[in-house]
Amino acid sequence: MLFSTVLSELIGGMITSIEIFLLTLLFALPLGLVVAWGRMSSFSPIRWLMKIYISIMRGTPLMLQLIVVFFGPYYVFGMQVSSSFRIISVIIAFTLNYAAYFAEIYRGGIESIPKGQYEAAQVLGYSNMETFFIIILPQVIKTVLPSITNEVIVLVKDTSLSFVIAVPEMFTVAKQIAAAEASITTLFIAGAFYYIFNIIVAFVMEYIEKRLAYYE
């Protein structure tokens, strides 16, 4: 197979990987905040429900969660799903998994804020929502950004797990070409793609961290 053909097919798989990456971040980052609120709720049923959810998501393999989300509708409800449901399943499973990790990161950041800031905001007449979004959340984002960066970099590599339900992301394409050509060269090229992808992600996250370092 010509190198240009290999490169073209890998880029096609890379587009799918980027799609999974971006959509997961789009849904998992806000969902993680909602889960963190639930985890810290004073209403114990919600607090325990979120605690169990986080425990399951972090305690079972993402690969298994992908299988459950994809095959769940058939085995639970007897529904026949179309092939387009594969990529939807990937986005759902990745979002649910990463939201659990982001929730714990947010919770650590929120709990690190001194209680005095809540009291000061109350004295100044801020409502609870205003206190959180105007005073607390900007500080939390700044505090948790390094931890979020670690998870985002892991997410880049985890996109390769989509192979388990036959979504043709980049590593799946690379494995298919490597098997057809009886050569592992394509796998090394795919590895280089992931490495460059992660360098770009790290650069962007570092830029955001510097932009938020306004008190230093």
mmCIF file of C-alpha atoms in Angstrom:
data_model
loop_
_atom_site.group_PDB
_atom_site.id
_atom_site.type_symbol
_atom_site.label_atom_id
_atom_site.label_comp_id
_atom_site.label_asym_id
_atom_site.label_seq_id
_atom_site.Cartn_x
_atom_site.Cartn_y
_atom_site.Cartn_z
ATOM 1 C CA MET A 1 0.000 0.000 0.000
ATOM 2 C CA LEU A 2 1.286 3.460 -0.897
ATOM 3 C CA PHE A 3 2.409 5.685 1.977
ATOM 4 C CA SER A 4 0.014 8.433 0.834
ATOM 5 C CA THR A 5 -2.882 5.940 1.000
ATOM 6 C CA VAL A 6 -1.864 4.826 4.503
ATOM 7 C CA LEU A 7 -1.612 8.445 5.613
ATOM 8 C CA SER A 8 -5.009 9.284 4.130
ATOM 9 C CA GLU A 9 -6.693 6.377 5.947
ATOM 10 C CA LEU A 10 -4.983 7.261 9.244
ATOM 11 C CA ILE A 11 -6.122 10.870 8.946
ATOM 12 C CA GLY A 12 -9.675 9.611 8.407
ATOM 13 C CA GLY A 13 -9.393 7.623 11.658
ATOM 14 C CA MET A 14 -7.810 10.617 13.375
ATOM 15 C CA ILE A 15 -10.860 12.747 12.551
ATOM 16 C CA THR A 16 -13.048 10.194 14.341
ATOM 17 C CA SER A 17 -10.658 10.254 17.346
ATOM 18 C CA ILE A 18 -10.835 14.064 17.479
ATOM 19 C CA GLU A 19 -14.634 13.930 17.238
ATOM 20 C CA ILE A 20 -14.787 11.531 20.218
ATOM 21 C CA PHE A 21 -12.316 13.679 22.154
ATOM 22 C CA LEU A 22 -14.133 16.998 21.631
ATOM 23 C CA LEU A 23 -17.657 15.684 22.205
ATOM 24 C CA THR A 24 -16.562 13.898 25.390
ATOM 25 C CA LEU A 25 -15.089 17.115 26.781
ATOM 26 C CA LEU A 26 -18.139 19.126 25.688
ATOM 27 C CA PHE A 27 -20.519 16.894 27.674
ATOM 28 C CA ALA A 28 -18.315 15.495 30.475
ATOM 29 C CA LEU A 29 -16.947 18.798 31.828
ATOM 30 C CA PRO A 30 -20.366 20.325 32.715
ATOM 31 C CA LEU A 31 -21.819 16.940 33.728
ATOM 32 C CA GLY A 32 -18.888 16.474 36.125
ATOM 33 C CA LEU A 33 -19.821 19.740 37.832
ATOM 34 C CA VAL A 34 -23.433 18.597 38.250
ATOM 35 C CA VAL A 35 -22.249 15.257 39.688
ATOM 36 C CA ALA A 36 -19.886 17.105 42.058
ATOM 37 C CA TRP A 37 -22.825 19.177 43.338
ATOM 38 C CA GLY A 38 -24.818 15.995 43.871
ATOM 39 C CA ARG A 39 -21.859 14.368 45.631
ATOM 40 C CA MET A 40 -21.706 17.297 48.093
ATOM 41 C CA SER A 41 -25.471 17.625 48.486
ATOM 42 C CA SER A 42 -26.914 17.798 51.993
ATOM 43 C CA PHE A 43 -29.756 15.554 50.738
ATOM 44 C CA SER A 44 -28.329 12.116 51.545
ATOM 45 C CA PRO A 45 -30.150 10.024 48.819
ATOM 46 C CA ILE A 46 -28.644 12.246 46.071
ATOM 47 C CA ARG A 47 -25.250 12.273 47.787
ATOM 48 C CA TRP A 48 -25.184 8.469 48.025
ATOM 49 C CA LEU A 49 -26.522 8.033 44.481
ATOM 50 C CA MET A 50 -23.685 10.182 43.108
ATOM 51 C CA LYS A 51 -21.177 8.383 45.321
ATOM 52 C CA ILE A 52 -22.285 4.993 43.940
ATOM 53 C CA TYR A 53 -22.242 6.328 40.356
ATOM 54 C CA ILE A 54 -18.687 7.645 40.762
ATOM 55 C CA SER A 55 -17.584 4.400 42.392
ATOM 56 C CA ILE A 56 -18.951 2.274 39.506
ATOM 57 C CA MET A 57 -17.547 4.526 36.775
ATOM 58 C CA ARG A 58 -14.097 4.642 38.350
ATOM 59 C CA GLY A 59 -14.102 1.037 39.533
ATOM 60 C CA THR A 60 -14.954 -0.745 36.272
ATOM 61 C CA PRO A 61 -13.053 -0.746 32.949
ATOM 62 C CA LEU A 62 -14.089 1.845 30.365
ATOM 63 C CA MET A 63 -14.026 -0.974 27.814
ATOM 64 C CA LEU A 64 -16.777 -2.803 29.757
ATOM 65 C CA GLN A 65 -18.812 0.409 30.022
ATOM 66 C CA LEU A 66 -18.622 0.811 26.228
ATOM 67 C CA ILE A 67 -20.001 -2.710 25.772
ATOM 68 C CA VAL A 68 -22.789 -2.147 28.316
ATOM 69 C CA VAL A 69 -23.918 1.129 26.697
ATOM 70 C CA PHE A 70 -23.872 -0.354 23.185
ATOM 71 C CA PHE A 71 -25.541 -3.696 23.929
ATOM 72 C CA GLY A 72 -27.698 -2.485 26.854
ATOM 73 C CA PRO A 73 -30.696 -1.330 24.738
ATOM 74 C CA TYR A 74 -30.918 -4.766 23.080
ATOM 75 C CA TYR A 75 -30.537 -6.940 26.197
ATOM 76 C CA VAL A 76 -32.639 -4.715 28.498
ATOM 77 C CA PHE A 77 -35.378 -3.462 26.138
ATOM 78 C CA GLY A 78 -35.032 -5.779 23.118
ATOM 79 C CA MET A 79 -34.301 -2.766 20.877
ATOM 80 C CA GLN A 80 -32.498 -3.226 17.572
ATOM 81 C CA VAL A 81 -29.880 -0.490 17.191
ATOM 82 C CA SER A 82 -28.435 0.853 13.943
ATOM 83 C CA SER A 83 -24.731 0.997 13.111
ATOM 84 C CA SER A 84 -24.780 4.772 13.717
ATOM 85 C CA PHE A 85 -25.510 3.994 17.369
ATOM 86 C CA ARG A 86 -21.899 2.814 17.721
ATOM 87 C CA ILE A 87 -20.422 6.316 17.767
ATOM 88 C CA ILE A 88 -23.313 7.549 19.965
ATOM 89 C CA SER A 89 -22.535 4.732 22.423
ATOM 90 C CA VAL A 90 -18.894 5.763 22.490
ATOM 91 C CA ILE A 91 -19.779 9.378 23.301
ATOM 92 C CA ILE A 92 -22.256 8.324 26.021
ATOM 93 C CA ALA A 93 -19.842 5.856 27.670
ATOM 94 C CA PHE A 94 -16.875 8.236 27.533
ATOM 95 C CA THR A 95 -18.984 11.120 28.873
ATOM 96 C CA LEU A 96 -20.323 9.085 31.800
ATOM 97 C CA ASN A 97 -16.859 7.745 32.629
ATOM 98 C CA TYR A 98 -14.966 11.028 32.438
ATOM 99 C CA ALA A 99 -17.709 12.998 34.221
ATOM 100 C CA ALA A 100 -17.085 10.796 37.284
ATOM 101 C CA TYR A 101 -13.373 11.661 37.295
ATOM 102 C CA PHE A 102 -14.028 15.357 36.637
ATOM 103 C CA ALA A 103 -16.605 15.393 39.465
ATOM 104 C CA GLU A 104 -14.038 14.279 42.016
ATOM 105 C CA ILE A 105 -11.548 16.845 40.711
ATOM 106 C CA TYR A 106 -14.175 19.606 40.988
ATOM 107 C CA ARG A 107 -15.148 18.436 44.484
ATOM 108 C CA GLY A 108 -11.539 18.647 45.651
ATOM 109 C CA GLY A 109 -11.287 22.159 44.215
ATOM 110 C CA ILE A 110 -14.573 23.363 45.738
ATOM 111 C CA GLU A 111 -13.730 21.946 49.176
ATOM 112 C CA SER A 112 -10.333 23.669 49.102
ATOM 113 C CA ILE A 113 -11.975 27.121 49.083
ATOM 114 C CA PRO A 114 -11.941 28.634 52.630
ATOM 115 C CA LYS A 115 -15.360 28.888 54.325
ATOM 116 C CA GLY A 116 -14.631 32.537 55.037
ATOM 117 C CA GLN A 117 -15.179 33.394 51.382
ATOM 118 C CA TYR A 118 -18.750 32.065 51.536
ATOM 119 C CA GLU A 119 -19.379 34.088 54.703
ATOM 120 C CA ALA A 120 -17.885 37.239 53.148
ATOM 121 C CA ALA A 121 -20.065 36.822 50.038
ATOM 122 C CA GLN A 122 -23.129 36.407 52.263
ATOM 123 C CA VAL A 123 -22.270 39.613 54.126
ATOM 124 C CA LEU A 124 -21.944 41.418 50.771
ATOM 125 C CA GLY A 125 -25.434 40.285 49.824
ATOM 126 C CA TYR A 126 -24.605 37.642 47.198
ATOM 127 C CA SER A 127 -27.085 34.807 46.733
ATOM 128 C CA ASN A 128 -25.830 31.211 46.869
ATOM 129 C CA MET A 129 -25.795 30.967 43.047
ATOM 130 C CA GLU A 130 -23.983 34.290 42.667
ATOM 131 C CA THR A 131 -21.438 33.270 45.307
ATOM 132 C CA PHE A 132 -20.703 30.039 43.492
ATOM 133 C CA PHE A 133 -20.510 31.315 39.900
ATOM 134 C CA ILE A 134 -18.896 34.732 40.553
ATOM 135 C CA ILE A 135 -16.553 34.004 43.483
ATOM 136 C CA ILE A 136 -16.016 30.266 43.956
ATOM 137 C CA LEU A 137 -16.063 28.711 40.463
ATOM 138 C CA PRO A 138 -13.325 30.922 38.893
ATOM 139 C CA GLN A 139 -10.986 29.963 41.750
ATOM 140 C CA VAL A 140 -11.923 26.294 41.477
ATOM 141 C CA ILE A 141 -11.187 26.222 37.726
ATOM 142 C CA LYS A 142 -7.790 27.773 38.325
ATOM 143 C CA THR A 143 -7.007 25.262 41.103
ATOM 144 C CA VAL A 144 -8.118 22.102 39.291
ATOM 145 C CA LEU A 145 -6.764 22.889 35.832
ATOM 146 C CA PRO A 146 -3.531 20.819 36.214
ATOM 147 C CA SER A 147 -5.588 17.768 37.265
ATOM 148 C CA ILE A 148 -8.044 18.348 34.410
ATOM 149 C CA THR A 149 -5.077 18.510 32.011
ATOM 150 C CA ASN A 150 -3.924 15.057 33.130
ATOM 151 C CA GLU A 151 -7.370 13.583 32.503
ATOM 152 C CA VAL A 152 -7.645 15.282 29.100
ATOM 153 C CA ILE A 153 -4.308 13.785 28.012
ATOM 154 C CA VAL A 154 -5.466 10.337 29.150
ATOM 155 C CA LEU A 155 -8.672 10.880 27.156
ATOM 156 C CA VAL A 156 -6.661 11.358 23.948
ATOM 157 C CA LYS A 157 -5.176 7.881 24.373
ATOM 158 C CA ASP A 158 -8.416 6.307 25.619
ATOM 159 C CA THR A 159 -10.163 7.133 22.334
ATOM 160 C CA SER A 160 -8.404 4.019 20.987
ATOM 161 C CA LEU A 161 -10.698 1.878 23.213
ATOM 162 C CA SER A 162 -13.538 2.601 20.771
ATOM 163 C CA PHE A 163 -12.305 -0.404 18.795
ATOM 164 C CA VAL A 164 -14.218 -2.661 21.202
ATOM 165 C CA ILE A 165 -17.511 -1.783 19.463
ATOM 166 C CA ALA A 166 -15.903 -1.450 16.018
ATOM 167 C CA VAL A 167 -15.744 2.326 15.749
ATOM 168 C CA PRO A 168 -12.985 3.021 13.185
ATOM 169 C CA GLU A 169 -10.897 5.546 15.105
ATOM 170 C CA MET A 170 -7.238 5.970 14.242
ATOM 171 C CA PHE A 171 -5.684 3.068 16.149
ATOM 172 C CA THR A 172 -8.294 0.643 14.809
ATOM 173 C CA VAL A 173 -7.474 1.776 11.268
ATOM 174 C CA ALA A 174 -3.742 1.420 12.000
ATOM 175 C CA LYS A 175 -4.227 -2.142 13.293
ATOM 176 C CA GLN A 176 -6.234 -3.107 10.213
ATOM 177 C CA ILE A 177 -3.532 -1.762 7.888
ATOM 178 C CA ALA A 178 -0.763 -3.399 9.954
ATOM 179 C CA ALA A 179 -2.546 -6.763 9.750
ATOM 180 C CA ALA A 180 -3.113 -6.453 5.995
ATOM 181 C CA GLU A 181 0.495 -5.379 5.317
ATOM 182 C CA ALA A 182 2.061 -7.717 7.915
ATOM 183 C CA SER A 183 4.059 -4.743 9.186
ATOM 184 C CA ILE A 184 3.976 -2.730 12.422
ATOM 185 C CA THR A 185 5.197 0.487 10.746
ATOM 186 C CA THR A 186 1.661 1.850 10.603
ATOM 187 C CA LEU A 187 1.300 1.387 14.368
ATOM 188 C CA PHE A 188 4.377 3.542 14.961
ATOM 189 C CA ILE A 189 2.955 6.215 12.637
ATOM 190 C CA ALA A 190 -0.299 6.107 14.631
ATOM 191 C CA GLY A 191 1.741 6.426 17.847
ATOM 192 C CA ALA A 192 3.386 9.559 16.418
ATOM 193 C CA PHE A 193 -0.068 10.975 15.622
ATOM 194 C CA TYR A 194 -1.190 10.440 19.244
ATOM 195 C CA TYR A 195 2.014 12.008 20.556
ATOM 196 C CA ILE A 196 1.587 15.129 18.401
ATOM 197 C CA PHE A 197 -2.086 15.315 19.406
ATOM 198 C CA ASN A 198 -1.096 15.259 23.082
ATOM 199 C CA ILE A 199 1.620 17.889 22.588
ATOM 200 C CA ILE A 200 -1.013 20.218 21.096
ATOM 201 C CA VAL A 201 -3.429 19.488 23.978
ATOM 202 C CA ALA A 202 -0.693 20.100 26.593
ATOM 203 C CA PHE A 203 0.281 23.356 24.865
ATOM 204 C CA VAL A 204 -3.319 24.628 24.856
ATOM 205 C CA MET A 205 -3.890 23.676 28.508
ATOM 206 C CA GLU A 206 -0.608 25.322 29.553
ATOM 207 C CA TYR A 207 -1.645 28.484 27.692
ATOM 208 C CA ILE A 208 -4.979 28.500 29.571
ATOM 209 C CA GLU A 209 -3.157 27.994 32.896
ATOM 210 C CA LYS A 210 -0.932 31.001 32.164
ATOM 211 C CA ARG A 211 -3.928 33.114 31.216
ATOM 212 C CA LEU A 212 -5.562 32.252 34.543
ATOM 213 C CA ALA A 213 -2.405 33.010 36.574
ATOM 214 C CA TYR A 214 -3.430 36.653 36.907
ATOM 215 C CA TYR A 215 -2.356 36.994 40.565
ATOM 216 C CA GLU A 216 1.231 35.780 39.994
#
